[in-house]
XYZ file of C-alpha atoms in Angstrom:
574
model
C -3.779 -60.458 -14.268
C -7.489 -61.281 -13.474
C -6.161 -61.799 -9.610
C -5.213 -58.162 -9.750
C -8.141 -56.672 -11.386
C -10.175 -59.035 -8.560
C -8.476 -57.725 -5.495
C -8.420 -53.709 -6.215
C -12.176 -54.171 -7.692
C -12.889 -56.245 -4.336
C -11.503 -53.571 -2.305
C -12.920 -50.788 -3.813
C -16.880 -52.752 -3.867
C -16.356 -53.615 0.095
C -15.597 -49.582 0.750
C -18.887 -48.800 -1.823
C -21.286 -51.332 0.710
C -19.739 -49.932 3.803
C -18.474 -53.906 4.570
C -15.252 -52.097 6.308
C -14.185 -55.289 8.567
C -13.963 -56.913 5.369
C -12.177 -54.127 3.734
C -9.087 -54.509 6.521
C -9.226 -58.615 6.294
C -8.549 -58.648 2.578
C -4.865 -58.778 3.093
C -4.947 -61.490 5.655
C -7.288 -63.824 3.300
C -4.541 -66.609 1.577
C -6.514 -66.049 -1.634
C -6.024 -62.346 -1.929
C -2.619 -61.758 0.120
C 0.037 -61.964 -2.542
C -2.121 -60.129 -5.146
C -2.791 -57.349 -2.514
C 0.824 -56.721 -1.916
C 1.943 -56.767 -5.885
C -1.382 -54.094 -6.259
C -0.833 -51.936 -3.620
C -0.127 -49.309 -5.809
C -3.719 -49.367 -7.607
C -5.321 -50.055 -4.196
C -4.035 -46.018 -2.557
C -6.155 -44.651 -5.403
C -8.614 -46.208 -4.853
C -8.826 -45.922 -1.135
C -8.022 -42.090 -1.936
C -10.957 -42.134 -3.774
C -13.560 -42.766 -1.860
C -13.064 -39.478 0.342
C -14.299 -36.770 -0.094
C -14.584 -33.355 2.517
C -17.461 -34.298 4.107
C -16.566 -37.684 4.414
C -15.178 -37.725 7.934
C -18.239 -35.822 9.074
C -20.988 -37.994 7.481
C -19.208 -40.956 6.850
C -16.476 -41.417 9.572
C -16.235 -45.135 9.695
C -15.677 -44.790 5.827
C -12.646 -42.619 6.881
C -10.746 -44.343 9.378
C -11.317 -47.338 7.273
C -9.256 -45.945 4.513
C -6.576 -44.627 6.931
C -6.201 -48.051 8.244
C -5.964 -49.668 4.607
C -3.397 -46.829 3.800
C -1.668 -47.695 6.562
C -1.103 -51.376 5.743
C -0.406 -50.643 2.467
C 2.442 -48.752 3.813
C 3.756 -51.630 6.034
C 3.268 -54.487 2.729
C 4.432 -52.600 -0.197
C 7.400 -52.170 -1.679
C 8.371 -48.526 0.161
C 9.650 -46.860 -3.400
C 6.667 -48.025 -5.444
C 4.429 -46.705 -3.022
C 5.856 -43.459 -2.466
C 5.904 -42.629 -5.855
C 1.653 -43.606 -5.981
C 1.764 -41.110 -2.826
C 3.448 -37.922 -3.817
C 1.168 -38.279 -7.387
C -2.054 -38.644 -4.804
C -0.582 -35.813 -2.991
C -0.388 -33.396 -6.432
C -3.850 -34.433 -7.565
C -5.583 -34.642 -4.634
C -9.166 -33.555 -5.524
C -9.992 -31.978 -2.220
C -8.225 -31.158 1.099
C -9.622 -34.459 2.545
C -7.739 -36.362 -0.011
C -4.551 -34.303 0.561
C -4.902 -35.049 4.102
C -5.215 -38.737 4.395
C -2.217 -39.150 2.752
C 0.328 -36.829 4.430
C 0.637 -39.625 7.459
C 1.244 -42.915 5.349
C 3.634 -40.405 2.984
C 5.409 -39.716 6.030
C 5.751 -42.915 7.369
C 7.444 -44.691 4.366
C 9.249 -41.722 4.079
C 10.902 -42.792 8.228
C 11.589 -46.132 6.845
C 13.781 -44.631 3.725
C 16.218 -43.481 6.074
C 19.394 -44.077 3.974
C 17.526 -42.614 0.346
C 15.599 -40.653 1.755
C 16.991 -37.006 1.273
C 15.498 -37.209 -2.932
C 12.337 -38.306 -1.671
C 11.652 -36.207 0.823
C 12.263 -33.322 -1.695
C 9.550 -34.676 -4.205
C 7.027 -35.576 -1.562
C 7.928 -31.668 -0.510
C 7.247 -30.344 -4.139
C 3.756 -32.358 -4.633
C 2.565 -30.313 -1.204
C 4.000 -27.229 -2.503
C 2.159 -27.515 -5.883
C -0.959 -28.934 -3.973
C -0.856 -25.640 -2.005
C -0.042 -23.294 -4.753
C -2.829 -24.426 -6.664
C -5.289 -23.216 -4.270
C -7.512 -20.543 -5.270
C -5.952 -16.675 -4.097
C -8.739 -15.061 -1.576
C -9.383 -11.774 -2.551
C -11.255 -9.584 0.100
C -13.009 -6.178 0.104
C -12.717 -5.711 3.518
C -10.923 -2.749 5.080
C -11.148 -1.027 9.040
C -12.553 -3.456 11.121
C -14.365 -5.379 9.058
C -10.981 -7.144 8.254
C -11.400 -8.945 10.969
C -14.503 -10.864 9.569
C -11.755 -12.086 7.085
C -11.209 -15.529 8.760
C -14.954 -16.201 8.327
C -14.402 -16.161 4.382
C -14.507 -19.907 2.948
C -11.274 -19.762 1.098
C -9.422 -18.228 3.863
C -11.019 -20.811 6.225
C -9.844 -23.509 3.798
C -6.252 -21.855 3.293
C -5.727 -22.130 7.227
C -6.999 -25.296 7.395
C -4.592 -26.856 4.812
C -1.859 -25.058 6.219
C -2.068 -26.419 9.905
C -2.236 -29.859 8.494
C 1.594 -29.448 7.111
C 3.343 -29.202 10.450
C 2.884 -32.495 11.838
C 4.293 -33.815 8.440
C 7.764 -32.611 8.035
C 8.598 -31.489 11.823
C 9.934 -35.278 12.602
C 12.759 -34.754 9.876
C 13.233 -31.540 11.356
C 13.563 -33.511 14.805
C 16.438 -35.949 12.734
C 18.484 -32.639 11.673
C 19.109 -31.606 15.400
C 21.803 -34.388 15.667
C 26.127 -33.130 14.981
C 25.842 -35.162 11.552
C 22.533 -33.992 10.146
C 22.773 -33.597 6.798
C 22.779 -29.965 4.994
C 21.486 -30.273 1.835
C 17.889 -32.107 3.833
C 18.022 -29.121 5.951
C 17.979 -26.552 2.768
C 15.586 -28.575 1.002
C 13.490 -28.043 4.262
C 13.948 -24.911 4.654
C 13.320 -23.633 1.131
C 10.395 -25.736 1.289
C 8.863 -23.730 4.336
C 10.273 -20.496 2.735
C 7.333 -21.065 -0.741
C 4.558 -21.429 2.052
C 5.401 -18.111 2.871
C 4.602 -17.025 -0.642
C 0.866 -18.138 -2.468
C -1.792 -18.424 -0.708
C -0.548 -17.229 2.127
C 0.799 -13.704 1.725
C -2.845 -12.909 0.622
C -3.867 -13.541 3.837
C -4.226 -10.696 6.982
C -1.105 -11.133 9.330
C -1.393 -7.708 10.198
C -0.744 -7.767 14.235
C -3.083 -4.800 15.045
C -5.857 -6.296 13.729
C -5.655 -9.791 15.837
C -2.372 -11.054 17.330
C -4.119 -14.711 17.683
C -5.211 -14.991 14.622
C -5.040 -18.306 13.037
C -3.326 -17.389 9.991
C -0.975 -15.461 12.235
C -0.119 -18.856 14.296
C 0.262 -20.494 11.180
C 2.763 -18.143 9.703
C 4.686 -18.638 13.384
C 4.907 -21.836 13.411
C 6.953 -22.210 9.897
C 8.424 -19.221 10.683
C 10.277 -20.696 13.945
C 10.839 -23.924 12.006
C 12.905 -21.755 9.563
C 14.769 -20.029 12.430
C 15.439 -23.589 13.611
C 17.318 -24.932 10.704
C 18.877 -21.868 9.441
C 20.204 -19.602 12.403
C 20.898 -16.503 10.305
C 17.507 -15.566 8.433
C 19.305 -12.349 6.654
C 21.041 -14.730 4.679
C 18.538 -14.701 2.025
C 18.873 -11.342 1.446
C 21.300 -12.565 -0.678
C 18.710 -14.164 -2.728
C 16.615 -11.282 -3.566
C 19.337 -9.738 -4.665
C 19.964 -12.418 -7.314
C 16.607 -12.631 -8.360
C 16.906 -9.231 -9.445
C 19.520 -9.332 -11.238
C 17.924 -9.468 -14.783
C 21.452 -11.350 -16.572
C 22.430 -13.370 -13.955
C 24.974 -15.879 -14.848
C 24.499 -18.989 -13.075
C 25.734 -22.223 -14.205
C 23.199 -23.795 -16.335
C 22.790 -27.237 -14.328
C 19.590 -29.412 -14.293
C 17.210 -29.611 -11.407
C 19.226 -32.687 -9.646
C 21.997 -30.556 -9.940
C 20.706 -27.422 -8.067
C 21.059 -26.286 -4.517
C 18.079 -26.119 -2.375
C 17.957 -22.806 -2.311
C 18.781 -22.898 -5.940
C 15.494 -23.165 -7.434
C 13.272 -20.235 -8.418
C 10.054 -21.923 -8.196
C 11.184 -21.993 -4.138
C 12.869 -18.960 -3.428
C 11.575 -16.131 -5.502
C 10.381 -12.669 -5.034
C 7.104 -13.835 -4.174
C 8.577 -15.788 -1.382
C 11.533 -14.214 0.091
C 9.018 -10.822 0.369
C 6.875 -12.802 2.678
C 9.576 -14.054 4.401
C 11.035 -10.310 5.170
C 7.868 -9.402 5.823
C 7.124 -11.934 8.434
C 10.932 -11.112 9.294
C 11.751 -7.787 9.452
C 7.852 -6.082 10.025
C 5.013 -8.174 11.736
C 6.301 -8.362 15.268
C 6.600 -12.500 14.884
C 8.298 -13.791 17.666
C 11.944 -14.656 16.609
C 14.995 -16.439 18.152
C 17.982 -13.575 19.267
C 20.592 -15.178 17.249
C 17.774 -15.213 13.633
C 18.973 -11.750 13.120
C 22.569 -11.304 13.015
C 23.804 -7.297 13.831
C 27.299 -8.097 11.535
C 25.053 -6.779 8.318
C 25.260 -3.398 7.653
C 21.639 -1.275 8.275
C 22.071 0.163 4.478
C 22.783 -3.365 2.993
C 19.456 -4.254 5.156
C 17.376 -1.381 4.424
C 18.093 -1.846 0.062
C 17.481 -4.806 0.077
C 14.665 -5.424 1.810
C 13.114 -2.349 -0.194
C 13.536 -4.899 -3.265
C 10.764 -6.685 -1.430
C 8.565 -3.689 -0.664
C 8.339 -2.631 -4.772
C 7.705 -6.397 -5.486
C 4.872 -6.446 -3.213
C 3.494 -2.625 -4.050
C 3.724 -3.597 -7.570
C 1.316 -6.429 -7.069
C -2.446 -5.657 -7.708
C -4.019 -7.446 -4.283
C -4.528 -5.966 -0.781
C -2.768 -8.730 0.739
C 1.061 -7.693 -0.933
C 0.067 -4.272 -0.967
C -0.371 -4.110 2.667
C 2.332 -5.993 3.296
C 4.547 -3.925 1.108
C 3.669 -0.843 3.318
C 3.906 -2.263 6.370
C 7.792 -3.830 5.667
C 8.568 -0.512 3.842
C 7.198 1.523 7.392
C 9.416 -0.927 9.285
C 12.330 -0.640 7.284
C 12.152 3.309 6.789
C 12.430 3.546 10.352
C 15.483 1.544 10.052
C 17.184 4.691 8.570
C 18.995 7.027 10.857
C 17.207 10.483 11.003
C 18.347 12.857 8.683
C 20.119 10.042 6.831
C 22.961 11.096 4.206
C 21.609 11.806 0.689
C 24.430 9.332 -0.544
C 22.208 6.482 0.106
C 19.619 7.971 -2.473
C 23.038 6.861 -5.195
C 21.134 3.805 -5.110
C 18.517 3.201 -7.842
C 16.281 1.438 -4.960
C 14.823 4.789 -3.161
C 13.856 6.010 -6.822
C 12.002 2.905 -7.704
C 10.437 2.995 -4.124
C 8.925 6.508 -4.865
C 7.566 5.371 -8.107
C 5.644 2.309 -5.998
C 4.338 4.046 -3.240
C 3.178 6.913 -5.777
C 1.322 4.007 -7.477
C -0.282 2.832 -4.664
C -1.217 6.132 -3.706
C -3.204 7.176 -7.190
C -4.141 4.025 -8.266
C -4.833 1.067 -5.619
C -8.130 -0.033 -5.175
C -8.032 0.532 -1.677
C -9.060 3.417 0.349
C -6.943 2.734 3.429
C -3.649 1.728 1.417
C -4.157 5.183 -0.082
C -3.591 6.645 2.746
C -1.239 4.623 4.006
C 0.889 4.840 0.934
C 0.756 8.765 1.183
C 1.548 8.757 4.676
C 4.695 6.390 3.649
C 5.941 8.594 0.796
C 6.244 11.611 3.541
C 8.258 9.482 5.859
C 10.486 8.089 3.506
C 10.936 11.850 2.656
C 11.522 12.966 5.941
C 14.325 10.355 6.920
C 16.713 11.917 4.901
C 18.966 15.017 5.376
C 17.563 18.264 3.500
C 19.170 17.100 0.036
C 17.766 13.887 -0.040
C 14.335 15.166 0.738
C 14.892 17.702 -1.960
C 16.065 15.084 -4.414
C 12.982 12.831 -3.379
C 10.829 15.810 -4.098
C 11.995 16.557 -7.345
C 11.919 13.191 -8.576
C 7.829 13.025 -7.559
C 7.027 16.196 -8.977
C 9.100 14.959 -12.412
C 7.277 11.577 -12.930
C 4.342 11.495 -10.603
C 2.261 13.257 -13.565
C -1.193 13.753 -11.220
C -1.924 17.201 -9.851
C -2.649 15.769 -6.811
C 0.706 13.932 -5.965
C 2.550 16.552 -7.339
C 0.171 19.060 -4.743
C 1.712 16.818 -1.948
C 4.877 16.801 -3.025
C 5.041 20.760 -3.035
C 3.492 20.615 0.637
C 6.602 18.278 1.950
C 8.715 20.735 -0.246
C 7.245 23.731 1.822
C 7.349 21.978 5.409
C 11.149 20.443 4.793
C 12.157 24.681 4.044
C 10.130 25.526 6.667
C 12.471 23.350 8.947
C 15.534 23.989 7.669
C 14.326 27.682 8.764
C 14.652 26.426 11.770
C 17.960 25.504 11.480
C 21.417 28.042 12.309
C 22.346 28.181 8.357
C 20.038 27.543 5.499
C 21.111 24.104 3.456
C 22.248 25.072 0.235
C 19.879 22.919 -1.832
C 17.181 25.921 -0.483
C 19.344 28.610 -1.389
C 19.810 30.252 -5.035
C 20.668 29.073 -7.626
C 19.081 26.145 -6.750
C 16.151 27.486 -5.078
C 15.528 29.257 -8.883
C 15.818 25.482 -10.325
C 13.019 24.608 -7.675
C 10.678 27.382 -8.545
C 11.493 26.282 -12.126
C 10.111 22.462 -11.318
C 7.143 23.865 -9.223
C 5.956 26.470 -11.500
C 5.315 24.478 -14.279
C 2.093 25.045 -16.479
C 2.054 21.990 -19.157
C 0.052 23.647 -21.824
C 1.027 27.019 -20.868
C -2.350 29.126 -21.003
C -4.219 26.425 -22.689
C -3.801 23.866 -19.613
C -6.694 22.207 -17.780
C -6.696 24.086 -14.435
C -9.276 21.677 -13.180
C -6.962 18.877 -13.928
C -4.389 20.729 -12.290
C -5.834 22.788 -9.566
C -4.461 20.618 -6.740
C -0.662 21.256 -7.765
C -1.485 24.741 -9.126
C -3.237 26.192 -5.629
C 0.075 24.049 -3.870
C 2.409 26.134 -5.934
C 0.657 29.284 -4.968
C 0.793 28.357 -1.278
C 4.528 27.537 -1.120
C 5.259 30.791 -3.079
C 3.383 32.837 -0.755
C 4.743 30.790 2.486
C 8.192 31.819 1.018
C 7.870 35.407 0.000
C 6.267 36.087 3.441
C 8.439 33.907 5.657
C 12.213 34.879 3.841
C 11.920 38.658 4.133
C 15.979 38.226 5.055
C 15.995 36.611 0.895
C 17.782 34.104 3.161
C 16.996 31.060 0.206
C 17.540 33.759 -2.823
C 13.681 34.065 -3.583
C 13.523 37.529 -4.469
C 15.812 36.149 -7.296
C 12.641 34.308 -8.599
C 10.270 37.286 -7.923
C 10.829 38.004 -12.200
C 10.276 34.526 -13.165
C 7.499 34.203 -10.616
C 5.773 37.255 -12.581
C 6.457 37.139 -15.724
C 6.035 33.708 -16.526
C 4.179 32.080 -14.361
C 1.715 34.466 -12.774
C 0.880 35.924 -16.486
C 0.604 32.390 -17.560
C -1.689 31.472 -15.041
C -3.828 34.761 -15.049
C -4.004 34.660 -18.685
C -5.389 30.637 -18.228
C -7.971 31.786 -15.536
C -9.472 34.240 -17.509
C -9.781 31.543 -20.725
C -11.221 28.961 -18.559
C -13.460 31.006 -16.403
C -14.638 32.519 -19.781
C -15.370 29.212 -21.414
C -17.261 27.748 -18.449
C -19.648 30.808 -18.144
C -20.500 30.680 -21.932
C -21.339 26.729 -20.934
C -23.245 27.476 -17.439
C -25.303 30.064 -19.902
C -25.784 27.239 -22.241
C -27.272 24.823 -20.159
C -29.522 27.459 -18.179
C -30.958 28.518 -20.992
C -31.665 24.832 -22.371
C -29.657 25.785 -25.637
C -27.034 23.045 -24.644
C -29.435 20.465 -25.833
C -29.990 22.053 -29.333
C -26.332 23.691 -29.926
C -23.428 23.040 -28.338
C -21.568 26.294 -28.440
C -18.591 25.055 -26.083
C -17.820 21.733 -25.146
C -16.330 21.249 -21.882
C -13.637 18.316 -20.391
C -13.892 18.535 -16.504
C -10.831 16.255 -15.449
C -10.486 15.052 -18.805
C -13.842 13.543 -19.007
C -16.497 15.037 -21.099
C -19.384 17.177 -19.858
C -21.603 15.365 -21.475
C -25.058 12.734 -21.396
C -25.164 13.917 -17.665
C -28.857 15.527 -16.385
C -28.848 19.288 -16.839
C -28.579 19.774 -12.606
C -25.501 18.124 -12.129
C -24.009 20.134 -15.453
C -24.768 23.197 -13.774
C -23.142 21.808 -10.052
C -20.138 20.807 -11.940
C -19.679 23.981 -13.460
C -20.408 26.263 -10.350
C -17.741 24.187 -8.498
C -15.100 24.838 -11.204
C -15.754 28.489 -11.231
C -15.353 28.436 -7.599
C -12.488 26.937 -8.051
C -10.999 29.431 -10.635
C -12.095 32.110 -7.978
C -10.112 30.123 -5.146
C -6.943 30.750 -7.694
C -7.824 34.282 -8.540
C -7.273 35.360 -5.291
C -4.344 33.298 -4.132
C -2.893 34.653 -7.436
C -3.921 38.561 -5.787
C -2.300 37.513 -1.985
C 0.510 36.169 -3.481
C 1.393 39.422 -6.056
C 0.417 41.791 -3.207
C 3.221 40.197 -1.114
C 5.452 40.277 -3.776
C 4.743 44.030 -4.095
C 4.537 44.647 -0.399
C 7.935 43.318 -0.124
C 9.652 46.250 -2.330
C 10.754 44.258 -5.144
C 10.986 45.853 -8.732
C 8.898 43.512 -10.746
């Protein structure tokens, strides 16, 4: 026992006083040689130890001397005790130094277990997978062209740098599989291993193509991407996958983790994963083998499932997935035939979609994936045949519950009439009754005359826009609006009138309030401006808010006075 504690104490006091000759003698010396090979296994972490990241910079003799004392620990000790000592340094490396000094000696006793080697090669896999996971997410304010100062950021620049050191490490046993015999299950364990590195850290990097084709994430990505294409020919396989990870009551076979398939295990192939692979796939213009994508799938079985991905990535709060998520669901969307059948919308997926991208739109954090998002929800819209985009429509203006969204959705409602105009017979979702069911949805006050009309004033000066488009455009009562002209009237121009004169009332009474400085002292009428209180706010910026609101209530007066004088003008018997 005191021979061990001597040699692994010796080693580890040589590598302190920079005696490195020494160091790589030890195992020669007749004294220590037996004890150094039955210690070999307290010897790698203590070699391990001794580097940190700066060590090959300031200290690079210190370096290669611990690479060459790894490497004959490899060739004396007993290759399954070692590995074992490896994989653990691998999963608690302390740095990305320590992580890399032992992917080569892993790898190397891993070449020598050639006939057990398929087990091992899966944990050494899973203690770089957790190793990679367990690096900190990067999360970036940086939008336009400032992304492209995002490879300057210290935990990107550490993300890429970990990443190109995997490569060299398991392509050699991707070299083995080329042979007739190879064996599958290696190549699934493989290839579900490269499929995780797709998922965290690196989908919360910027592989956008537009900003920089070379950049170094972006050749990271492509090299594991073509690695996948190399040991599994038909990528759209795995659509299969994301279709049973969302399946909430799937019934596999309870088996334990020996028992599993590769491609079996969650922590491998999950949502997370299999989004960045169909991202990297299907939308960032990666170069990809001919025969990766098979044309035998159907483009709907495609299209719904890979929107599965694009609502797992909207739904996730960082700009990375987000952007991601619009940029597959852009790519797939075009996928769609134009005017595609409003069939397809039988499937839950478009719904859901909507729901995401309306999301994004309100709520991201993100000026440009605002936009984006808005300018998605329109396309999506657009692909389909009239009834889709009127079922689309609906289904915004129904759950969206912001003035604004439900303001855009009224303005694709008014362009997709305004092309079916165009068209040699009207569609019949645009024609009464059902053009009385849409003026139903539109004109919808919540409160009746007690509603916010700043809150709403986007949707409300929408509806009053699309009504007047329509009363002027369908003089022929081509969609049945004339129908509406008595609902139009006498429930939602009276409601609205009746509102206007309320709030413009209350806000005056206020403005007077605060000019006279009797706001202060008595608060006659309180006011909520967006549902936020008009209060603790200086006097000046009261009095700006107010004005613009009144403006505002103005704006609606006289959209309310075109749109009744066209009513009128029109001959109808109000």
């Amino acid at each position: 026992m005191s021979d061990t504690v001597d040699v692994v104490d010796l080693v580890s006091k040589l590598l302190d006083s920079g005696k490195y000759k020494e160091v790589l003698s030890v195992h020669n010396d007749e004294k220590y040689a037996s004890s150094f090979k039955d210690n070999c296994w307290d010897m790698i972490s203590v070699a391990v130890s001794k580097i940190q990241d700066e060590t090959i910079v300031i200290k690079p003799s210190l370096y290669s001397t611990c690479e060459e004392l790894l490497a004959i620990i490899v060739q004396k000790a007993t290759p399954e005790e070692a590995l074992l000592e490896f994989i653990e340094q691998v999963e608690v490396a302390k740095n990305d130094a320590q992580f890399g000094i032992v992917l080569t000696p892993l790898q190397q006793l891993l070449k020598k277990l050639t006939a057990k080697r398929g087990r091992s090669l899966e944990w050494s896999l899973n203690s770089i997978s957790t190793y990679v996971e367990n690096i900190p997410t990067p999360e970036f304010q940086l939008e336009g062209k400032a992304r492209l100062l995002a490879e300057c950021d210290p935990d990107i620049r550490r993300i890429i740098r970990v990443y190109s050191l995997i490569p060299p490490f398991y392509q050699p046993f991707i070299e083995e599989l080329k042979a007739p015999e190879s064996n599958v299950r290696t190549k699934q364990i493989i290839a579900a291993f490269l499929i995780s590195l797709l998922g965290k850290p690196l989908i919360y990097l910027d592989l956008d193509v537009e900003n920089n084709e070379q950049s170094e994430a972006r050749l990271c990505c492509a090299t594991i991407v073509k690695d996948i294409c190399s040991l599994e020919k038909n990528i759209l396989k795995f659509l299969e996958y994301v279709e049973i990870c969302n399946k909430p009551d799937s019934k596999l076979k309870s088996v334990s983790d020996e028992e599993k398939a590769p491609y079996d295990h969650k922590e491998k192939l999950n949502m997370l994963t299999l989004s960045g692979l169909y991202y990297v796939v299907l939308a960032s213009q990666f170069d990809l083998p001919d025969n990766a994508i098979p044309q035998v799938y159907t483009t709907e079985y495609v299209v719904h499932t890979g929107l599965l991905c694009v609502i797992y990535l909207l739904n996730c709060p960082e700009y990375g997935p987000q952007s991601k998520g619009l940029t597959l669901c852009q790519a797939l969307v075009k996928r769609l035939s134009t005017n595609a059948s409003q069939t397809l919308l039988s499937a839950a997926v478009h719904f859901n979609l909507c729901k995401a991208l309306i999301n994004v739109a309100i709520f991201s954090s993100y000026d440009s994936l605002r936009k984006t998002a808005v300018n998605t929800i329109r396309n999506h819209i657009n692909c389909f045949e009239y009834g889709g985009r009127c079922m689309l429509i609906k289904y915004i203006i129904s759950t969206s519950n912001h003035s604004g969204m439900i303001g855009y959705a009224i303005t694709q409602l008014k362009n997709a009439i305004d092309d079916a105009f165009k068209e040699t017979e009207m569609p019949p979702c645009f024609t009464y009754p059902q053009m009385m069911d849409l003026v139903k949805k539109v004109c919808h006050m919540p409160h009746g005359a007690q509603s916010d009309l700043m809150e709403l004033s986007d949707q409300i000066i929408s509806v009053l826009n699309f009504l007047r488009y329509l009363v002027i455009r369908d003089k022929a009562n081509v969609t049945g609006i004339k129908e509406c002209y008595s609902y139009i009237e006498s429930y939602y121009l009276t409601t609205l009138r009746n509102a206007l004169n309320l709030s413009k009332a209350h806000y005056e009474v206020k403005l007077k309030d605060v000019r006279e400085g009797t706001d202060l002292v008595e608060t006659k009428v309180s006011i909520n401006v967006g549902g936020n209180p008009l209060d603790s706010i200086p006097d000046e910026q009261k009095i700006e808010i107010i004005n613009s609101a009144l403006n505002c209530f103005h704006l609606m007066d006289g959209l309310v006075a075109r749109l009744s004088e066209c009513i009128t003008v029109n001959n109808v018997n109000i």
